[in-house]
Amino acid sequence: MNIADYRILRTRAGFIAAEDRGWIAVAGQDRADFLQGLLSNDVVALSPGAGCYAVCLTPQGRMTADMYVLAQPDRLLLDVDRGVADRLRERFDDLVFTEDVRVADLSAGSAGFGVHGPAAREVAEALSGPAAGAMAPCAHRALELGTAAGWVARTDDLGIEGYRVVVERPAAEALQRALEAAGAVAVDRTAAEAVRVESGRPAYPIDMDHDTIPLEAGIADRAISFDKGCYVGQEVIIRILHRGQGRIARRLVGLTLGRRDGAEPAPPPRGAAIFSGGADVGRVTSAVRSPALGGVIALGYLRRELADAGGASVEVSSGTERVPATVTPLPFVPPADRAV
């Protein structure tokens, strides 16, 4: 990790190419009602300029994607992981029968950057005007860069204040120059990952995948509306909450790794086993060396009984050894006041 890049994210504004993101446009008069039955959050309630974070579930309540839903005047724009964009478009296309709905994948023709840090708001304002300063999470507005059209949306991807800025692909270099002129600095992904894990922010498909129930990942408060009508996967969510009193078999937790023989361990790989009393009790999903905490931290899933036991001691597989670790409340590093 470049520690200078980490400091930029914590004290200024850094930007990263959004190469891992895709964008799907859903247009037509029935677009909101159509997505209302497929996504976990309240899409119908969105007015132009507003947005929400949501997940798309299987009938078994497992995640197929998470996304930011942005309500633009003539369409709903879905900001999703690039790896699932085409599959999601195909699924939505297959579900359109008589509805006035048109689905298009804009990923190939669009380019974007994530801008993160305490000064990210000022960078967004420089690009799109002062109204960006009042943006709520997932709110967005149009952006014009020369003759290229685009948008800026608040996403807080790393758990600190952050924005996604997207334009038509031919204007990508011009957008990068505009970000630099506004004071943002290009940073590497390892620094961004350190901030994200310190913030306890799960990412799809790293910490959440096709086996994850949203309640396990701790995203229900952001991703699920409990006041809307039916959507795919809702029965499973409601059954867990009401019949099971919210009990789930596993839960995403923070882990602070200790030292072995005085040496700091390397961050364990994704999928590294977690043990308690010799029993395999979970898996690591993300791990980094935290500059703020001066050691290795991780996100991972643990059995409910250990996840609910604050400060429980476990061991994490690291190469041929097992490293002691402590279950730690999330976030490891609380966000600044401006982040949501």
XYZ file of C-alpha atoms in Angstrom:
340
model
C 0.000 0.000 0.000
C 1.109 3.534 -0.746
C 0.688 5.262 2.627
C 0.571 8.667 0.909
C -2.518 7.536 -1.010
C -4.147 6.375 2.221
C -3.507 9.781 3.819
C -5.064 11.516 0.823
C -8.252 9.476 1.283
C -8.327 10.289 4.993
C -7.493 13.985 4.763
C -8.238 15.229 1.224
C -9.905 13.702 -1.858
C -8.650 10.751 -3.857
C -10.119 9.227 -6.996
C -10.077 5.747 -8.525
C -11.298 4.565 -11.912
C -14.641 2.757 -11.512
C -13.551 -0.102 -13.761
C -15.465 -2.564 -11.592
C -18.811 -0.814 -12.053
C -21.516 -1.242 -14.678
C -24.641 0.787 -15.433
C -28.073 -0.459 -16.494
C -30.839 1.876 -17.645
C -34.468 0.884 -17.125
C -36.884 3.103 -19.067
C -40.582 3.060 -19.925
C -43.764 4.107 -18.119
C -43.842 0.948 -15.981
C -40.165 1.034 -14.930
C -40.714 1.862 -11.253
C -43.474 -0.704 -10.697
C -41.404 -3.296 -12.562
C -38.336 -2.840 -10.348
C -40.471 -2.495 -7.219
C -41.250 -6.201 -7.439
C -37.640 -7.204 -8.072
C -35.592 -5.074 -5.684
C -35.566 -4.874 -1.894
C -35.901 -1.115 -1.455
C -38.737 1.274 -2.251
C -38.149 2.296 -5.869
C -41.646 3.722 -6.429
C -41.045 6.307 -3.704
C -38.066 7.846 -5.528
C -38.467 11.251 -7.144
C -36.065 12.508 -9.837
C -32.694 13.267 -8.265
C -33.217 10.829 -5.399
C -31.877 7.302 -5.089
C -31.524 4.301 -2.822
C -29.282 1.342 -2.145
C -30.942 -2.010 -2.880
C -30.305 -5.689 -3.477
C -31.697 -8.152 -5.985
C -32.522 -11.524 -4.421
C -33.360 -15.049 -5.478
C -36.636 -16.567 -4.208
C -34.474 -18.160 -1.501
C -33.401 -14.726 -0.242
C -29.824 -14.940 -1.546
C -28.169 -11.964 -3.229
C -27.584 -11.813 -6.964
C -26.468 -8.165 -6.918
C -26.387 -5.008 -4.881
C -26.792 -1.618 -6.501
C -27.471 2.079 -6.262
C -30.815 2.957 -7.875
C -30.833 6.490 -9.276
C -34.132 8.052 -10.362
C -33.497 10.215 -13.405
C -36.335 12.104 -15.157
C -36.851 9.538 -17.924
C -35.295 6.353 -16.513
C -34.033 4.480 -13.483
C -30.293 3.966 -13.541
C -28.755 0.980 -11.741
C -25.111 1.281 -10.661
C -23.969 -2.346 -10.192
C -20.894 -4.547 -10.066
C -19.576 -4.850 -13.625
C -19.391 -8.624 -13.344
C -23.150 -8.997 -12.899
C -24.380 -6.204 -15.176
C -24.967 -8.297 -18.294
C -26.560 -11.151 -16.363
C -28.835 -8.730 -14.535
C -29.883 -7.088 -17.797
C -30.731 -10.489 -19.256
C -32.763 -11.435 -16.177
C -34.758 -8.204 -16.310
C -35.295 -8.558 -20.055
C -36.654 -12.064 -19.550
C -39.172 -10.783 -16.997
C -40.667 -8.106 -19.241
C -43.953 -9.302 -20.755
C -46.635 -6.701 -21.475
C -45.073 -3.942 -19.341
C -43.772 -0.767 -20.921
C -40.198 -1.393 -19.830
C -36.946 -1.160 -21.777
C -33.656 -2.393 -20.338
C -30.235 -1.359 -21.679
C -26.674 -1.976 -20.507
C -24.759 1.324 -20.686
C -21.499 -0.064 -19.283
C -19.485 -0.246 -22.510
C -20.287 3.348 -23.445
C -19.705 4.877 -20.005
C -16.654 5.626 -17.855
C -16.592 6.637 -14.236
C -14.488 7.430 -11.206
C -15.047 7.171 -7.489
C -14.057 10.279 -5.521
C -13.556 9.720 -1.791
C -12.446 11.667 1.250
C -13.228 14.741 3.365
C -12.802 17.042 0.356
C -14.805 14.857 -2.055
C -17.824 17.136 -1.711
C -15.832 20.133 -2.892
C -14.616 18.148 -5.904
C -18.211 17.145 -6.743
C -19.306 20.769 -6.453
C -16.532 21.895 -8.780
C -17.815 19.482 -11.424
C -21.578 19.774 -11.049
C -22.326 22.940 -9.103
C -22.906 23.806 -5.427
C -26.115 21.777 -5.108
C -23.921 18.694 -4.755
C -23.051 19.907 -1.275
C -26.549 19.098 -0.085
C -26.627 15.585 -1.531
C -28.119 12.881 0.647
C -26.855 9.307 0.213
C -27.706 8.051 -3.304
C -28.869 11.486 -4.422
C -27.509 12.564 -7.791
C -27.592 15.251 -10.437
C -26.748 15.689 -14.095
C -23.246 16.581 -15.180
C -22.036 18.148 -18.423
C -18.390 18.005 -19.431
C -17.987 19.816 -22.707
C -20.408 18.070 -25.041
C -20.459 14.874 -22.948
C -23.353 14.126 -20.617
C -23.121 12.244 -17.336
C -24.022 12.330 -13.682
C -22.578 12.578 -10.186
C -24.091 10.529 -7.359
C -23.284 10.181 -3.694
C -22.410 6.560 -2.937
C -20.041 6.480 0.081
C -18.556 3.233 -1.286
C -15.704 3.176 1.223
C -17.817 4.093 4.237
C -16.524 7.669 4.073
C -18.043 10.485 2.046
C -17.725 9.606 -1.618
C -19.231 10.202 -5.038
C -19.463 8.350 -8.337
C -18.834 10.564 -11.359
C -19.775 9.055 -14.739
C -19.600 10.386 -18.298
C -19.780 9.028 -21.828
C -16.643 6.961 -22.427
C -15.004 9.282 -25.020
C -14.843 11.971 -22.290
C -13.031 9.760 -19.730
C -9.673 11.531 -20.047
C -11.328 14.938 -19.876
C -13.117 13.857 -16.695
C -9.855 12.737 -15.127
C -8.282 16.100 -15.923
C -11.308 17.866 -14.419
C -10.990 15.835 -11.218
C -7.324 16.738 -10.927
C -8.059 20.395 -11.603
C -10.624 20.302 -8.783
C -7.946 19.067 -6.353
C -8.518 15.293 -6.358
C -5.509 12.981 -6.534
C -5.365 9.542 -8.173
C -4.882 6.824 -5.528
C -4.361 3.078 -5.682
C -6.939 0.422 -4.863
C -5.029 -1.029 -1.937
C -5.326 2.270 -0.087
C -9.043 2.397 -0.879
C -9.468 -1.183 0.333
C -7.796 -0.278 3.628
C -10.291 2.548 4.159
C -13.233 0.343 3.176
C -12.318 -2.456 5.572
C -11.552 0.004 8.382
C -15.064 1.358 7.802
C -16.573 -2.149 7.958
C -18.239 -1.638 4.567
C -18.986 -4.963 2.835
C -18.524 -5.069 -0.937
C -20.148 -7.289 -3.552
C -18.896 -9.803 -4.700
C -16.069 -9.820 -2.114
C -17.854 -9.850 1.251
C -21.272 -10.645 -0.198
C -22.054 -13.100 -2.986
C -24.727 -15.468 -4.289
C -24.779 -17.343 -0.953
C -25.359 -14.236 1.185
C -28.637 -13.248 2.824
C -28.594 -9.430 3.290
C -29.305 -9.771 7.012
C -26.038 -11.698 7.409
C -24.043 -8.830 5.927
C -25.585 -6.165 8.166
C -26.948 -4.083 5.271
C -30.677 -4.371 6.004
C -30.969 -0.811 7.302
C -29.596 0.555 4.019
C -30.907 -1.951 1.508
C -34.354 -3.109 2.621
C -37.661 -1.280 2.919
C -39.990 -2.961 5.404
C -42.954 -0.815 4.364
C -43.207 -1.669 0.659
C -45.137 -4.467 -1.013
C -43.898 -7.840 -2.176
C -40.596 -8.413 -3.949
C -38.639 -11.505 -4.897
C -37.027 -13.016 -1.793
C -39.141 -11.059 0.685
C -40.707 -14.134 2.270
C -37.333 -15.396 3.448
C -36.395 -12.021 4.932
C -39.704 -11.673 6.777
C -39.591 -15.256 8.029
C -36.137 -14.705 9.547
C -37.157 -11.423 11.158
C -40.519 -12.438 12.548
C -40.526 -16.185 13.038
C -36.829 -16.439 13.777
C -36.625 -13.216 15.805
C -33.879 -12.053 13.482
C -31.594 -14.999 14.205
C -29.310 -15.976 11.353
C -26.780 -18.785 11.187
C -23.827 -16.477 10.566
C -23.006 -12.787 10.578
C -20.359 -10.479 9.142
C -17.939 -9.355 11.854
C -14.671 -7.518 12.274
C -11.521 -9.383 13.252
C -8.375 -7.860 14.724
C -5.430 -10.187 14.184
C -2.787 -10.555 16.840
C 0.892 -11.290 16.511
C 2.519 -14.688 16.413
C 5.949 -14.850 18.094
C 6.122 -11.053 18.003
C 5.685 -10.827 14.219
C 2.804 -9.131 12.462
C 1.002 -11.617 10.219
C 0.340 -11.048 6.556
C -3.315 -10.265 5.733
C -5.008 -13.654 5.245
C -6.498 -14.376 1.810
C -10.198 -14.337 1.037
C -11.638 -17.660 2.126
C -9.153 -18.255 4.934
C -10.713 -20.424 7.628
C -11.600 -19.121 11.099
C -11.343 -21.545 14.025
C -12.631 -21.664 17.587
C -11.617 -24.477 19.895
C -10.324 -26.388 16.891
C -13.660 -26.185 15.049
C -14.048 -24.466 11.688
C -16.480 -21.606 12.442
C -16.215 -19.170 9.552
C -14.364 -17.594 6.646
C -12.439 -14.378 6.039
C -13.756 -12.234 3.176
C -11.452 -9.168 3.219
C -8.216 -8.430 5.066
C -5.827 -5.467 5.059
C -3.114 -3.870 7.100
C -4.759 -0.890 8.792
C -2.606 2.261 8.940
C -5.021 3.761 11.461
C -4.803 0.802 13.846
C -1.256 -0.301 13.131
C -2.067 -3.935 12.492
C -3.956 -6.438 10.372
C -7.760 -6.398 10.389
C -10.331 -8.415 8.486
C -13.985 -8.857 7.682
C -15.449 -12.322 7.796
C -18.467 -14.447 8.607
C -18.756 -16.239 11.941
C -21.334 -18.553 13.422
C -24.030 -16.622 15.254
C -23.013 -17.656 18.762
C -19.483 -16.311 18.269
C -20.521 -13.265 16.268
C -22.869 -12.245 19.069
C -20.203 -12.734 21.742
C -18.363 -9.414 21.749
C -14.611 -9.781 22.054
C -14.589 -13.531 21.375
C -11.158 -15.038 20.703
C -10.676 -17.078 17.537
C -7.844 -18.151 15.248
C -7.411 -17.345 11.561
C -5.617 -19.578 9.105
C -2.587 -17.792 7.655
C -0.389 -19.962 5.472
C 0.642 -22.972 7.524
C -0.140 -21.256 10.836
C -3.130 -20.125 12.823
C -3.018 -16.537 14.015
C -4.960 -15.371 17.104
C -7.725 -12.862 16.405
C -10.385 -10.998 18.361
C -13.942 -10.353 17.203
C -14.183 -6.559 16.970
C -17.238 -4.274 16.608
C -17.667 -2.562 13.246
C -16.642 -0.096 12.082
C -13.015 -0.380 13.140
C -12.595 3.335 12.397
C -15.764 5.457 12.735
C -16.562 7.618 9.692
C -16.114 11.355 9.722
C -19.218 13.375 10.489
C -19.874 14.117 6.821
C -20.057 10.469 5.771
C -23.261 8.459 6.057
